[in-house]
mmCIF file of C-alpha atoms in Angstrom:
data_model
loop_
_atom_site.group_PDB
_atom_site.id
_atom_site.type_symbol
_atom_site.label_atom_id
_atom_site.label_comp_id
_atom_site.label_asym_id
_atom_site.label_seq_id
_atom_site.Cartn_x
_atom_site.Cartn_y
_atom_site.Cartn_z
ATOM 1 C CA GLU Q 1347 152.699 -117.214 114.863
ATOM 2 C CA ILE Q 1348 152.610 -114.227 113.235
ATOM 3 C CA PRO Q 1349 152.956 -115.083 109.457
ATOM 4 C CA ASN Q 1350 150.257 -118.099 110.195
ATOM 5 C CA HIS Q 1351 148.181 -115.457 111.408
ATOM 6 C CA GLU Q 1352 148.594 -113.145 108.492
ATOM 7 C CA LEU Q 1353 147.653 -116.005 105.805
ATOM 8 C CA GLU Q 1354 144.689 -117.243 107.542
ATOM 9 C CA LEU Q 1355 143.410 -113.412 107.881
ATOM 10 C CA LYS Q 1356 144.160 -113.114 103.878
ATOM 11 C CA ASN Q 1357 142.451 -116.458 103.048
ATOM 12 C CA SER Q 1358 139.373 -115.229 105.640
ATOM 13 C CA LEU Q 1359 138.996 -111.677 104.173
ATOM 14 C CA LEU Q 1360 139.118 -112.632 100.420
ATOM 15 C CA GLN Q 1361 136.158 -115.267 101.650
ATOM 16 C CA ALA Q 1362 134.603 -112.565 103.694
ATOM 17 C CA THR Q 1363 134.294 -110.220 100.281
ATOM 18 C CA LYS Q 1364 132.638 -113.849 98.297
ATOM 19 C CA GLN Q 1365 130.461 -114.559 101.370
ATOM 20 C CA HIS Q 1366 129.493 -111.093 102.332
ATOM 21 C CA THR Q 1367 130.625 -111.683 105.723
ATOM 22 C CA GLU Q 1368 132.541 -110.035 107.921
ATOM 23 C CA VAL Q 1369 135.884 -110.648 109.431
ATOM 24 C CA ALA Q 1370 137.591 -109.923 112.904
ATOM 25 C CA ALA Q 1371 140.744 -110.426 114.783
ATOM 26 C CA ILE Q 1372 140.106 -110.572 118.771
ATOM 27 C CA HIS Q 1373 143.649 -109.892 120.795
ATOM 28 C CA ILE Q 1374 143.312 -111.250 124.136
ATOM 29 C CA GLY Q 1375 145.868 -110.284 126.640
ATOM 30 C CA PHE Q 1376 146.086 -111.764 129.711
ATOM 31 C CA THR Q 1377 147.764 -109.775 132.636
ATOM 32 C CA ASN Q 1378 148.511 -112.397 135.235
ATOM 33 C CA ALA Q 1379 150.255 -114.443 132.456
ATOM 34 C CA ARG Q 1380 153.447 -114.584 133.724
ATOM 35 C CA HIS Q 1381 152.919 -114.710 137.240
ATOM 36 C CA ILE Q 1382 151.208 -117.652 136.835
ATOM 37 C CA GLN Q 1383 154.382 -119.521 134.150
ATOM 38 C CA SER Q 1384 156.262 -118.137 137.219
ATOM 39 C CA HIS Q 1385 154.689 -120.150 139.716
ATOM 40 C CA PHE Q 1386 153.260 -123.288 138.239
ATOM 41 C CA GLY Q 1387 155.328 -122.897 134.651
ATOM 42 C CA TYR Q 1388 154.917 -122.759 131.222
ATOM 43 C CA ARG Q 1389 153.217 -126.368 130.799
ATOM 44 C CA ALA Q 1390 150.565 -125.297 133.289
ATOM 45 C CA TRP Q 1391 150.093 -122.078 131.257
ATOM 46 C CA ASP Q 1392 149.534 -124.068 128.153
ATOM 47 C CA GLN Q 1393 146.755 -126.774 129.737
ATOM 48 C CA VAL Q 1394 145.134 -122.781 131.095
ATOM 49 C CA ILE Q 1395 144.624 -121.811 127.626
ATOM 50 C CA ALA Q 1396 144.084 -125.192 125.810
ATOM 51 C CA ARG Q 1397 140.884 -124.985 128.575
ATOM 52 C CA TYR Q 1398 140.198 -121.497 128.128
ATOM 53 C CA ARG Q 1399 139.822 -122.387 124.189
ATOM 54 C CA GLU Q 1400 137.213 -125.492 125.015
ATOM 55 C CA ARG Q 1401 134.881 -123.532 127.255
ATOM 56 C CA LEU Q 1402 134.803 -121.015 124.859
ATOM 57 C CA GLY Q 1403 133.578 -123.851 122.104
ATOM 58 C CA ARG Q 1404 130.703 -123.046 119.834
ATOM 59 C CA CYS Q 1405 129.037 -119.333 119.261
ATOM 60 C CA ASP Q 1406 125.737 -118.887 117.866
ATOM 61 C CA LYS Q 1407 126.344 -116.782 115.247
ATOM 62 C CA ILE Q 1408 129.793 -116.514 115.003
ATOM 63 C CA GLU Q 1409 132.667 -118.827 113.181
ATOM 64 C CA ILE Q 1410 135.703 -118.653 115.644
ATOM 65 C CA LEU Q 1411 138.190 -119.640 112.081
ATOM 66 C CA THR Q 1412 141.117 -119.697 114.378
ATOM 67 C CA ALA Q 1413 142.486 -119.443 118.032
ATOM 68 C CA ARG Q 1414 146.293 -118.993 118.685
ATOM 69 C CA PRO Q 1415 148.139 -118.425 121.235
ATOM 70 C CA THR Q 1416 151.346 -116.358 121.784
ATOM 71 C CA SER Q 1417 153.565 -116.538 125.370
ATOM 72 C CA THR Q 1418 150.994 -114.302 127.440
ATOM 73 C CA ASP Q 1419 148.445 -113.479 124.589
ATOM 74 C CA LEU Q 1420 145.395 -115.386 122.874
ATOM 75 C CA VAL Q 1421 144.907 -114.038 118.890
ATOM 76 C CA LEU Q 1422 141.231 -115.189 117.600
ATOM 77 C CA ILE Q 1423 139.819 -114.675 113.867
ATOM 78 C CA VAL Q 1424 136.214 -114.831 113.781
ATOM 79 C CA LYS Q 1425 133.727 -114.413 111.083
ATOM 80 C CA THR Q 1426 129.779 -113.820 110.919
ATOM 81 C CA LYS Q 1427 127.434 -111.360 109.412
ATOM 82 C CA LEU Q 1428 126.295 -108.618 111.238
ATOM 83 C CA LEU Q 1429 129.140 -108.600 113.203
ATOM 84 C CA ALA Q 1430 128.887 -105.274 115.344
ATOM 85 C CA ARG Q 1431 125.551 -107.553 116.388
ATOM 86 C CA HIS Q 1432 127.160 -110.512 117.869
ATOM 87 C CA LEU Q 1433 131.121 -109.123 118.755
ATOM 88 C CA GLU Q 1434 129.821 -107.631 122.026
ATOM 89 C CA LYS Q 1435 128.373 -110.854 123.015
ATOM 90 C CA LEU Q 1436 131.295 -113.100 122.296
ATOM 91 C CA CYS Q 1437 133.275 -110.061 123.898
ATOM 92 C CA HIS Q 1438 131.100 -110.775 127.294
ATOM 93 C CA LYS Q 1439 131.687 -114.471 126.998
ATOM 94 C CA LEU Q 1440 135.454 -114.169 127.351
ATOM 95 C CA VAL Q 1441 135.448 -112.419 129.788
ATOM 96 C CA GLU Q 1442 132.954 -114.584 131.467
ATOM 97 C CA ILE Q 1443 135.345 -117.502 131.357
ATOM 98 C CA GLY Q 1444 138.182 -115.226 132.334
ATOM 99 C CA HIS Q 1445 136.433 -115.319 135.771
ATOM 100 C CA SER Q 1446 136.105 -118.717 135.916
ATOM 101 C CA GLU Q 1447 138.205 -121.017 137.528
ATOM 102 C CA PHE Q 1448 141.003 -122.847 136.332
ATOM 103 C CA LYS Q 1449 142.363 -125.907 138.435
ATOM 104 C CA LEU Q 1450 146.099 -125.942 138.718
ATOM 105 C CA ASP Q 1451 147.416 -128.782 140.906
ATOM 106 C CA ASP Q 1452 145.202 -127.851 144.513
ATOM 107 C CA HIS Q 1453 144.957 -124.379 143.285
ATOM 108 C CA ASN Q 1454 142.485 -122.137 141.390
ATOM 109 C CA VAL Q 1455 143.580 -119.318 139.309
ATOM 110 C CA HIS Q 1456 141.265 -116.714 137.079
ATOM 111 C CA LEU Q 1457 142.431 -114.893 134.128
ATOM 112 C CA HIS Q 1458 142.717 -111.364 134.039
ATOM 113 C CA SER Q 1459 142.592 -110.114 131.100
ATOM 114 C CA TYR Q 1460 141.867 -107.006 128.525
ATOM 115 C CA ILE Q 1461 140.778 -107.195 125.134
ATOM 116 C CA GLY Q 1462 141.244 -105.643 121.673
ATOM 117 C CA ILE Q 1463 138.680 -105.542 118.580
ATOM 118 C CA ALA Q 1464 139.634 -104.867 114.867
ATOM 119 C CA THR Q 1465 137.339 -105.092 112.074
ATOM 120 C CA SER Q 1466 137.228 -106.048 108.261
ATOM 121 C CA LEU Q 1467 134.834 -102.711 108.526
ATOM 122 C CA ASP Q 1468 137.860 -100.488 108.235
ATOM 123 C CA THR Q 1469 140.593 -102.321 106.660
ATOM 124 C CA ASP Q 1470 140.951 -105.024 104.318
ATOM 125 C CA ASN Q 1471 144.642 -105.815 105.338
ATOM 126 C CA ALA Q 1472 145.342 -108.449 107.344
ATOM 127 C CA ILE Q 1473 148.616 -106.979 108.760
ATOM 128 C CA GLU Q 1474 147.225 -103.782 109.393
ATOM 129 C CA LEU Q 1475 144.006 -105.357 111.593
ATOM 130 C CA LEU Q 1476 146.365 -107.377 113.697
ATOM 131 C CA LYS Q 1477 148.118 -104.101 114.727
ATOM 132 C CA GLN Q 1478 144.663 -102.730 115.060
ATOM 133 C CA ALA Q 1479 143.187 -105.138 117.397
ATOM 134 C CA SER Q 1480 146.761 -105.430 119.480
ATOM 135 C CA ALA Q 1481 146.525 -101.412 119.676
ATOM 136 C CA ALA Q 1482 142.825 -101.645 120.593
ATOM 137 C CA MET Q 1483 144.132 -104.027 123.569
ATOM 138 C CA VAL Q 1484 146.238 -101.800 124.771
ATOM 139 C CA SER Q 1485 144.064 -99.122 124.824
ATOM 140 C CA CYS Q 1486 141.676 -101.458 127.367
ATOM 141 C CA LYS Q 1487 144.570 -101.972 129.700
ATOM 142 C CA ASP Q 1488 145.111 -97.898 129.759
ATOM 143 C CA SER Q 1489 141.359 -96.903 130.131
ATOM 144 C CA GLY Q 1490 140.765 -99.777 132.468
ATOM 145 C CA HIS Q 1491 137.853 -101.170 130.112
ATOM 146 C CA LYS Q 1492 137.248 -105.340 129.195
ATOM 147 C CA PHE Q 1493 137.352 -104.798 125.455
ATOM 148 C CA CYS Q 1494 137.927 -102.181 123.099
ATOM 149 C CA TYR Q 1495 137.000 -101.599 119.390
ATOM 150 C CA HIS Q 1496 139.420 -99.900 117.084
ATOM 151 C CA SER Q 1497 137.139 -99.206 114.724
ATOM 152 C CA GLN Q 1498 135.186 -96.173 114.111
ATOM 153 C CA VAL Q 1499 132.517 -97.634 112.376
ATOM 154 C CA PHE Q 1500 132.018 -99.730 115.749
ATOM 155 C CA SER Q 1501 132.277 -96.596 117.769
ATOM 156 C CA ASP Q 1502 129.081 -95.259 115.634
ATOM 157 C CA SER Q 1503 127.079 -98.393 116.170
ATOM 158 C CA LEU Q 1504 128.374 -97.876 120.261
ATOM 159 C CA ARG Q 1505 126.547 -94.210 119.739
ATOM 160 C CA GLN Q 1506 123.729 -96.054 118.174
ATOM 161 C CA ILE Q 1507 122.656 -98.093 121.342
ATOM 162 C CA ASN Q 1508 123.764 -95.559 123.441
ATOM 163 C CA GLN Q 1509 120.820 -93.644 121.676
ATOM 164 C CA LEU Q 1510 118.584 -96.789 122.006
ATOM 165 C CA GLU Q 1511 119.207 -96.901 125.836
ATOM 166 C CA SER Q 1512 117.480 -93.496 125.981
ATOM 167 C CA TYR Q 1513 114.735 -94.814 123.510
ATOM 168 C CA LEU Q 1514 114.129 -97.789 125.449
ATOM 169 C CA LEU Q 1515 113.710 -95.926 128.760
ATOM 170 C CA ARG Q 1516 110.822 -94.108 126.971
ATOM 171 C CA ALA Q 1517 109.359 -97.232 125.847
ATOM 172 C CA VAL Q 1518 109.021 -99.017 128.561
ATOM 173 C CA ARG Q 1519 107.626 -95.583 130.376
ATOM 174 C CA ASN Q 1520 105.060 -95.580 127.253
ATOM 175 C CA ASP Q 1521 103.993 -99.333 127.138
ATOM 176 C CA GLU Q 1522 105.862 -99.647 123.784
ATOM 177 C CA LEU Q 1523 106.559 -102.841 124.426
ATOM 178 C CA MET Q 1524 104.799 -106.411 122.826
ATOM 179 C CA LEU Q 1525 105.161 -110.014 122.991
ATOM 180 C CA TYR Q 1526 105.506 -112.533 120.516
ATOM 181 C CA PHE Q 1527 104.926 -115.944 121.095
ATOM 182 C CA GLN Q 1528 106.964 -118.854 119.118
ATOM 183 C CA PRO Q 1529 105.222 -122.279 119.469
ATOM 184 C CA LYS Q 1530 106.628 -125.367 121.142
ATOM 185 C CA VAL Q 1531 105.637 -128.091 119.303
ATOM 186 C CA SER Q 1532 105.036 -132.506 119.892
ATOM 187 C CA PRO Q 1533 106.773 -133.508 116.661
ATOM 188 C CA THR Q 1534 104.857 -136.656 116.586
ATOM 189 C CA THR Q 1535 101.374 -134.958 116.539
ATOM 190 C CA HIS Q 1536 102.184 -131.649 115.882
ATOM 191 C CA ARG Q 1537 99.723 -130.407 118.280
ATOM 192 C CA TRP Q 1538 101.631 -126.880 119.579
ATOM 193 C CA THR Q 1539 102.266 -127.710 123.756
ATOM 194 C CA GLY Q 1540 103.283 -124.253 124.683
ATOM 195 C CA ALA Q 1541 105.264 -120.875 123.375
ATOM 196 C CA GLU Q 1542 108.264 -119.183 124.446
ATOM 197 C CA ALA Q 1543 107.548 -115.834 125.034
ATOM 198 C CA LEU Q 1544 110.230 -113.307 123.252
ATOM 199 C CA LEU Q 1545 109.643 -109.402 124.002
ATOM 200 C CA ARG Q 1546 109.677 -106.921 120.950
ATOM 201 C CA TRP Q 1547 109.781 -103.321 120.210
ATOM 202 C CA ARG Q 1548 108.306 -101.758 117.351
ATOM 203 C CA HIS Q 1549 110.570 -98.496 117.306
ATOM 204 C CA PRO Q 1550 108.546 -95.780 114.305
ATOM 205 C CA VAL Q 1551 112.068 -94.982 113.235
ATOM 206 C CA LEU Q 1552 114.075 -98.231 113.971
ATOM 207 C CA GLY Q 1553 111.828 -100.836 112.890
ATOM 208 C CA ASP Q 1554 111.484 -103.856 114.908
ATOM 209 C CA ILE Q 1555 114.219 -104.821 117.488
ATOM 210 C CA SER Q 1556 114.934 -108.335 118.832
ATOM 211 C CA ASN Q 1557 114.368 -109.873 122.288
ATOM 212 C CA GLU Q 1558 118.161 -110.502 122.418
ATOM 213 C CA THR Q 1559 119.452 -106.669 121.869
ATOM 214 C CA LEU Q 1560 116.431 -105.289 123.967
ATOM 215 C CA ILE Q 1561 117.558 -107.580 127.003
ATOM 216 C CA HIS Q 1562 121.064 -106.728 126.701
ATOM 217 C CA MET Q 1563 120.030 -103.058 126.353
ATOM 218 C CA ALA Q 1564 117.761 -103.137 129.356
ATOM 219 C CA GLU Q 1565 120.299 -104.690 131.146
ATOM 220 C CA GLN Q 1566 122.944 -102.549 130.660
ATOM 221 C CA ASN Q 1567 121.068 -99.519 131.679
ATOM 222 C CA GLY Q 1568 119.166 -100.689 135.158
ATOM 223 C CA LEU Q 1569 115.705 -101.275 132.997
ATOM 224 C CA ILE Q 1570 115.930 -105.216 133.464
ATOM 225 C CA PHE Q 1571 113.813 -105.215 136.270
ATOM 226 C CA GLU Q 1572 110.897 -102.494 134.925
ATOM 227 C CA VAL Q 1573 111.297 -105.050 131.226
ATOM 228 C CA GLY Q 1574 111.435 -108.273 133.255
ATOM 229 C CA ASN Q 1575 108.418 -107.655 134.943
ATOM 230 C CA PHE Q 1576 106.534 -106.497 131.935
ATOM 231 C CA VAL Q 1577 107.580 -109.971 130.138
ATOM 232 C CA LEU Q 1578 106.572 -111.776 133.061
ATOM 233 C CA ARG Q 1579 103.169 -110.005 133.821
ATOM 234 C CA SER Q 1580 101.951 -110.292 130.352
ATOM 235 C CA ALA Q 1581 103.172 -113.612 129.901
ATOM 236 C CA ILE Q 1582 101.226 -115.163 132.632
ATOM 237 C CA GLU Q 1583 97.891 -112.705 132.181
ATOM 238 C CA LYS Q 1584 97.875 -114.498 128.760
ATOM 239 C CA THR Q 1585 98.569 -117.714 129.602
ATOM 240 C CA SER Q 1586 96.064 -118.034 132.504
ATOM 241 C CA GLN Q 1587 93.846 -117.357 129.627
ATOM 242 C CA TRP Q 1588 94.870 -119.879 127.076
ATOM 243 C CA ALA Q 1589 94.959 -122.360 129.783
ATOM 244 C CA LYS Q 1590 91.459 -122.694 130.230
ATOM 245 C CA GLN Q 1591 91.193 -123.686 126.671
ATOM 246 C CA VAL Q 1592 94.117 -125.684 125.952
ATOM 247 C CA ASP Q 1593 95.436 -128.900 127.989
ATOM 248 C CA ASN Q 1594 98.579 -128.882 129.754
ATOM 249 C CA PHE Q 1595 100.075 -125.841 127.979
ATOM 250 C CA LYS Q 1596 103.238 -124.106 129.297
ATOM 251 C CA MET Q 1597 104.305 -120.738 128.770
ATOM 252 C CA ALA Q 1598 108.372 -120.314 128.721
ATOM 253 C CA ILE Q 1599 109.577 -117.343 129.153
ATOM 254 C CA ASN Q 1600 113.698 -116.327 129.549
ATOM 255 C CA VAL Q 1601 115.156 -115.257 133.094
ATOM 256 C CA SER Q 1602 118.360 -113.072 132.608
ATOM 257 C CA ALA Q 1603 121.352 -113.244 135.091
ATOM 258 C CA VAL Q 1604 120.319 -109.782 136.739
ATOM 259 C CA GLN Q 1605 116.917 -111.177 137.553
ATOM 260 C CA LEU Q 1606 118.565 -114.608 138.638
ATOM 261 C CA LYS Q 1607 120.779 -112.653 141.426
ATOM 262 C CA ASN Q 1608 117.757 -110.734 142.811
ATOM 263 C CA ALA Q 1609 117.020 -112.326 145.663
ATOM 264 C CA GLN Q 1610 113.221 -110.853 145.546
ATOM 265 C CA PHE Q 1611 112.676 -113.206 141.984
ATOM 266 C CA ALA Q 1612 110.785 -116.009 143.380
ATOM 267 C CA ASP Q 1613 108.498 -113.728 145.487
ATOM 268 C CA GLN Q 1614 107.835 -111.599 142.337
ATOM 269 C CA VAL Q 1615 107.150 -114.928 140.600
ATOM 270 C CA ARG Q 1616 104.749 -115.764 143.027
ATOM 271 C CA GLU Q 1617 102.885 -112.895 143.863
ATOM 272 C CA LEU Q 1618 101.854 -112.985 139.814
ATOM 273 C CA LEU Q 1619 101.059 -116.147 139.598
ATOM 274 C CA ASN Q 1620 98.593 -115.596 142.670
ATOM 275 C CA THR Q 1621 97.579 -112.262 141.169
ATOM 276 C CA TYR Q 1622 96.208 -114.578 137.803
ATOM 277 C CA GLN Q 1623 95.357 -117.772 139.430
ATOM 278 C CA LEU Q 1624 97.874 -119.556 137.668
ATOM 279 C CA PRO Q 1625 99.186 -122.907 139.181
ATOM 280 C CA ALA Q 1626 102.900 -123.089 138.796
ATOM 281 C CA ARG Q 1627 102.543 -125.887 136.315
ATOM 282 C CA TYR Q 1628 101.717 -123.938 133.414
ATOM 283 C CA LEU Q 1629 104.583 -121.766 133.816
ATOM 284 C CA GLU Q 1630 108.635 -122.680 132.360
ATOM 285 C CA LEU Q 1631 111.668 -120.542 133.232
ATOM 286 C CA GLU Q 1632 114.507 -121.104 130.927
ATOM 287 C CA VAL Q 1633 118.032 -120.358 132.036
ATOM 288 C CA THR Q 1634 121.139 -120.502 130.203
ATOM 289 C CA GLU Q 1635 124.792 -121.158 131.688
ATOM 290 C CA SER Q 1636 125.836 -117.078 131.928
ATOM 291 C CA CYS Q 1637 123.060 -116.893 134.401
ATOM 292 C CA LEU Q 1638 124.170 -119.767 136.905
ATOM 293 C CA ILE Q 1639 127.689 -118.389 137.212
ATOM 294 C CA ALA Q 1640 126.781 -115.024 137.933
ATOM 295 C CA ASP Q 1641 126.218 -115.684 141.256
ATOM 296 C CA GLU Q 1642 125.668 -119.460 142.105
ATOM 297 C CA VAL Q 1643 124.900 -119.472 145.501
ATOM 298 C CA VAL Q 1644 121.819 -117.190 145.091
ATOM 299 C CA ALA Q 1645 120.912 -118.936 141.806
ATOM 300 C CA ARG Q 1646 120.542 -122.474 143.308
ATOM 301 C CA ASN Q 1647 118.644 -120.973 146.103
ATOM 302 C CA THR Q 1648 116.151 -118.806 143.840
ATOM 303 C CA LEU Q 1649 115.962 -121.721 141.609
ATOM 304 C CA ARG Q 1650 114.925 -124.601 144.455
ATOM 305 C CA ILE Q 1651 112.572 -121.887 145.450
ATOM 306 C CA LEU Q 1652 110.710 -121.722 142.155
ATOM 307 C CA HIS Q 1653 111.193 -125.533 141.915
ATOM 308 C CA GLN Q 1654 109.120 -126.188 145.204
ATOM 309 C CA LEU Q 1655 106.508 -123.725 143.646
ATOM 310 C CA GLY Q 1656 105.756 -126.115 140.858
ATOM 311 C CA VAL Q 1657 107.325 -124.256 138.001
ATOM 312 C CA THR Q 1658 108.857 -125.886 135.720
ATOM 313 C CA LEU Q 1659 113.107 -125.081 134.905
ATOM 314 C CA SER Q 1660 114.828 -125.284 132.136
ATOM 315 C CA LEU Q 1661 118.314 -125.230 131.000
ATOM 316 C CA ASP Q 1662 118.655 -123.318 127.694
ATOM 317 C CA ASP Q 1663 121.148 -123.226 125.003
ATOM 318 C CA PHE Q 1664 122.418 -126.765 126.451
ATOM 319 C CA GLY Q 1665 125.622 -127.648 125.231
ATOM 320 C CA THR Q 1666 127.390 -124.233 123.891
ATOM 321 C CA GLY Q 1667 128.982 -123.871 127.672
ATOM 322 C CA TYR Q 1668 132.154 -125.762 129.478
ATOM 323 C CA ALA Q 1669 130.127 -127.020 132.382
ATOM 324 C CA SER Q 1670 126.530 -127.957 131.459
ATOM 325 C CA PHE Q 1671 125.983 -131.718 132.801
ATOM 326 C CA SER Q 1672 127.319 -130.245 136.177
ATOM 327 C CA TYR Q 1673 124.992 -128.152 136.252
ATOM 328 C CA LEU Q 1674 122.156 -130.699 135.922
ATOM 329 C CA LYS Q 1675 122.931 -132.076 139.118
ATOM 330 C CA LYS Q 1676 123.738 -128.484 140.833
ATOM 331 C CA PHE Q 1677 120.348 -127.532 140.516
ATOM 332 C CA PRO Q 1678 116.700 -128.795 140.341
ATOM 333 C CA PHE Q 1679 116.605 -128.663 136.350
ATOM 334 C CA ASP Q 1680 113.238 -130.303 134.527
ATOM 335 C CA CYS Q 1681 114.052 -129.773 131.387
ATOM 336 C CA ILE Q 1682 116.760 -129.294 128.775
ATOM 337 C CA LYS Q 1683 117.030 -127.142 125.721
ATOM 338 C CA ILE Q 1684 119.321 -128.236 123.282
ATOM 339 C CA ASP Q 1685 120.737 -125.514 121.255
ATOM 340 C CA LYS Q 1686 120.035 -124.839 118.046
ATOM 341 C CA SER Q 1687 124.026 -124.577 116.917
ATOM 342 C CA PHE Q 1688 123.525 -128.642 117.082
ATOM 343 C CA VAL Q 1689 120.363 -128.694 114.871
ATOM 344 C CA HIS Q 1690 121.416 -126.798 112.034
ATOM 345 C CA GLN Q 1691 123.849 -129.821 110.628
ATOM 346 C CA LEU Q 1692 122.174 -132.235 111.715
ATOM 347 C CA ASP Q 1693 121.126 -133.707 108.423
ATOM 348 C CA GLN Q 1694 124.504 -133.500 106.999
ATOM 349 C CA SER Q 1695 126.679 -133.744 109.903
ATOM 350 C CA GLU Q 1696 127.330 -137.362 111.743
ATOM 351 C CA GLU Q 1697 129.139 -135.432 114.393
ATOM 352 C CA ASP Q 1698 126.379 -133.248 115.540
ATOM 353 C CA LYS Q 1699 123.703 -136.228 115.445
ATOM 354 C CA GLU Q 1700 126.310 -138.393 117.919
ATOM 355 C CA ILE Q 1701 126.130 -134.986 119.967
ATOM 356 C CA VAL Q 1702 122.484 -134.775 119.874
ATOM 357 C CA ARG Q 1703 121.840 -138.434 120.726
ATOM 358 C CA SER Q 1704 124.230 -138.462 123.415
ATOM 359 C CA ILE Q 1705 122.565 -135.312 125.513
ATOM 360 C CA ILE Q 1706 118.945 -137.206 124.309
ATOM 361 C CA HIS Q 1707 120.103 -140.139 126.095
ATOM 362 C CA VAL Q 1708 122.112 -138.895 129.304
ATOM 363 C CA ALA Q 1709 118.354 -136.677 129.324
ATOM 364 C CA LYS Q 1710 116.097 -139.434 129.648
ATOM 365 C CA LYS Q 1711 118.430 -141.357 132.177
ATOM 366 C CA LEU Q 1712 118.093 -138.172 134.789
ATOM 367 C CA LYS Q 1713 114.482 -138.114 133.994
ATOM 368 C CA LEU Q 1714 114.914 -134.629 131.976
ATOM 369 C CA LYS Q 1715 112.663 -133.571 129.703
ATOM 370 C CA VAL Q 1716 114.377 -132.646 125.973
ATOM 371 C CA ILE Q 1717 113.439 -129.687 123.697
ATOM 372 C CA LEU Q 1718 115.329 -129.393 120.578
ATOM 373 C CA GLU Q 1719 115.252 -125.312 118.989
ATOM 374 C CA GLY Q 1720 115.961 -124.588 115.545
ATOM 375 C CA ILE Q 1721 114.162 -127.230 114.177
ATOM 376 C CA GLU Q 1722 114.116 -126.168 109.974
ATOM 377 C CA ASN Q 1723 113.074 -128.914 108.237
ATOM 378 C CA GLN Q 1724 111.413 -132.850 107.667
ATOM 379 C CA SER Q 1725 114.878 -134.397 107.912
ATOM 380 C CA GLN Q 1726 115.378 -132.578 111.667
ATOM 381 C CA GLU Q 1727 112.059 -133.691 112.513
ATOM 382 C CA ASP Q 1728 112.351 -137.408 111.542
ATOM 383 C CA PHE Q 1729 115.606 -137.428 113.274
ATOM 384 C CA ILE Q 1730 114.414 -135.985 116.661
ATOM 385 C CA ILE Q 1731 111.080 -138.363 116.482
ATOM 386 C CA SER Q 1732 113.389 -141.480 115.708
ATOM 387 C CA GLU Q 1733 115.316 -140.510 119.150
ATOM 388 C CA GLY Q 1734 112.597 -139.719 121.278
ATOM 389 C CA CYS Q 1735 112.739 -136.107 121.648
ATOM 390 C CA GLU Q 1736 109.324 -135.002 123.069
ATOM 391 C CA PHE Q 1737 109.409 -131.427 121.982
ATOM 392 C CA GLY Q 1738 110.344 -129.386 118.947
ATOM 393 C CA GLN Q 1739 110.843 -125.472 118.342
ATOM 394 C CA GLY Q 1740 111.767 -123.662 115.111
ATOM 395 C CA TYR Q 1741 110.552 -122.074 112.096
ATOM 396 C CA PHE Q 1742 109.177 -125.359 110.358
ATOM 397 C CA TYR Q 1743 106.599 -125.478 113.099
ATOM 398 C CA GLY Q 1744 106.038 -121.554 113.455
ATOM 399 C CA LYS Q 1745 108.099 -118.583 113.686
ATOM 400 C CA PRO Q 1746 107.137 -115.993 116.569
ATOM 401 C CA MET Q 1747 104.270 -114.179 116.118
ATOM 402 C CA PRO Q 1748 102.107 -111.333 117.781
ATOM 403 C CA CYS Q 1749 99.422 -112.196 120.328
ATOM 404 C CA ASP Q 1750 96.472 -112.399 118.418
ATOM 405 C CA GLU Q 1751 98.067 -114.491 115.340
ATOM 406 C CA PHE Q 1752 99.410 -117.220 117.618
ATOM 407 C CA GLU Q 1753 96.182 -117.191 119.586
ATOM 408 C CA ALA Q 1754 94.130 -117.937 116.194
ATOM 409 C CA GLY Q 1755 96.492 -120.929 115.635
ATOM 410 C CA LEU Q 1756 96.652 -122.058 119.562
ATOM 411 C CA LEU Q 1757 93.195 -122.583 119.205
ATOM 412 C CA ASN Q 1758 93.070 -123.768 115.859
ATOM 413 C CA GLN Q 1759 94.566 -127.179 116.913
ATOM 414 C CA ASN Q 1760 93.015 -129.430 113.818
ATOM 415 C CA TYR Q 1761 95.481 -129.562 111.358
ATOM 416 C CA ALA Q 1762 98.194 -132.350 110.710
ATOM 417 C CA HIS Q 1763 100.952 -130.785 108.934
ATOM 418 C CA PRO Q 1764 103.134 -127.102 110.371
ATOM 419 C CA ILE Q 1765 101.325 -124.228 109.743
ATOM 420 C CA GLU Q 1766 102.672 -121.075 107.513
ATOM 421 C CA THR Q 1767 102.899 -117.896 109.699
ATOM 422 C CA LYS Q 1768 104.131 -114.909 109.523
ATOM 423 C CA VAL Q 1769 106.395 -112.268 110.961
ATOM 424 C CA LEU Q 1770 105.315 -108.398 110.601
#
C-alpha cells in the first residue's frame, strides 16, 4: 500500500506545481477498528470502510485523488486551490460520516476516528508528507482533538481564523454585516423569480469575507443566533418590499445546523413574518443534509411547523450526501436544489447528465420543484430547459450583488437575455 501512496503523491505533487493547486495527505485512524474486526470479522470491516468511502462522495472545491485503506486506517490524497479554506470543511464531513450509522447484521455501529492532515505547503516530498499526516493523527489521539494539522502554515491560518472571529464579534455589535442577493431565474423566460440571500462582511483590512466563512465562524464562536437573526430579519424585511412590486417573488435563506437544532427557530421565523406582514409563501429556507444529521428529531419537528406555516422548504446541495433520497421521504420538502458539482461538467459528461436527468425525473414524480445551481453557460441552460427544470441559478444569470444593484435588476424585467452584473 505505502509504495502506491508514494507514487500517487509524487505524481500529484508534480501536477499540483504545474496547475497552481495544493495537495494534502489525510490520515484517518479508526480507534474501534479492531473491536469491529474481532466481533464481525474482517470482511464486515471492509464493507464498513467501503460504505464510508461511498458516503464521502463528491466534495465541492476538493478533488479526492485516491482513498486507500490499511488494516485499521484510511489515507486520502486530495487536491484543491485555497487549501486552508476547504480542508477543515472536509474534515468536519469526515467526522460526521463516522458518527452516522453503519449496519452490520442486526447491529448499528459508528466509527470513532482521529484525523491527521499534512499539506504540500510545507513539503514537496511524498514520503515526508505521509509521515507528517501520520504524526498529526497520532497527535490527535494524544490531545483528544478530532483532527490536527501538521503544517506550520496551517497553524498560522488557524490563528488568523481566531483573529477573524474576534473581529466578527465586533462586526455583529457594530452592524457591519450586509446581504448580497443572487437571482433565481426561470430559464425559459430569464425572469427573476426570486433570490438567495448571502451574507457578506467587508472588513476594512481583510476585504470581503464570504458567506461560507462567516457562517462557519459564527457557529464556532456562538454568534450564529445573532448572525442568523440578522440574515432572517434583513432578508424578510427586503422581501416584504419587493413582494409588493413583483409577482410570486421568493426569498431563499440558508439555515445552519445550529439554527435548526434550536427548538425556538420556527417561532422566530413566524414572529418575523408577522412583524413585516409577509405571507409565508414568499420565504424559502434552504437546508443541507448536515443540518438534518445534527439532530434528526428536532429538525423534523421544526421543519414540520415551518411547512404548516406555508414556508417553502428546499433540500440544498442535493446529491452530494449519502442519504438524499431518504430525506425526501422523512422531511416535508417542497423543492430540491441540485448541487453545482453536477452542473459544472454537464456539457462534457454524459454521466453527470444522466444523474441530473434522473434526479429531475424523481423530483417530478414526487411533485417537487427543482433548481439547478452553478449555471455558467448557454449549453448548461439548454440542457435544463430540455429536461423541464423550473429554476436556475448561477453566474450565467447574475452574480451575488449588493441590495441596490439587485433591486434595480429585479424591477427591470424587460430583458430577454442574461444581464451583466458586477461584484464589488
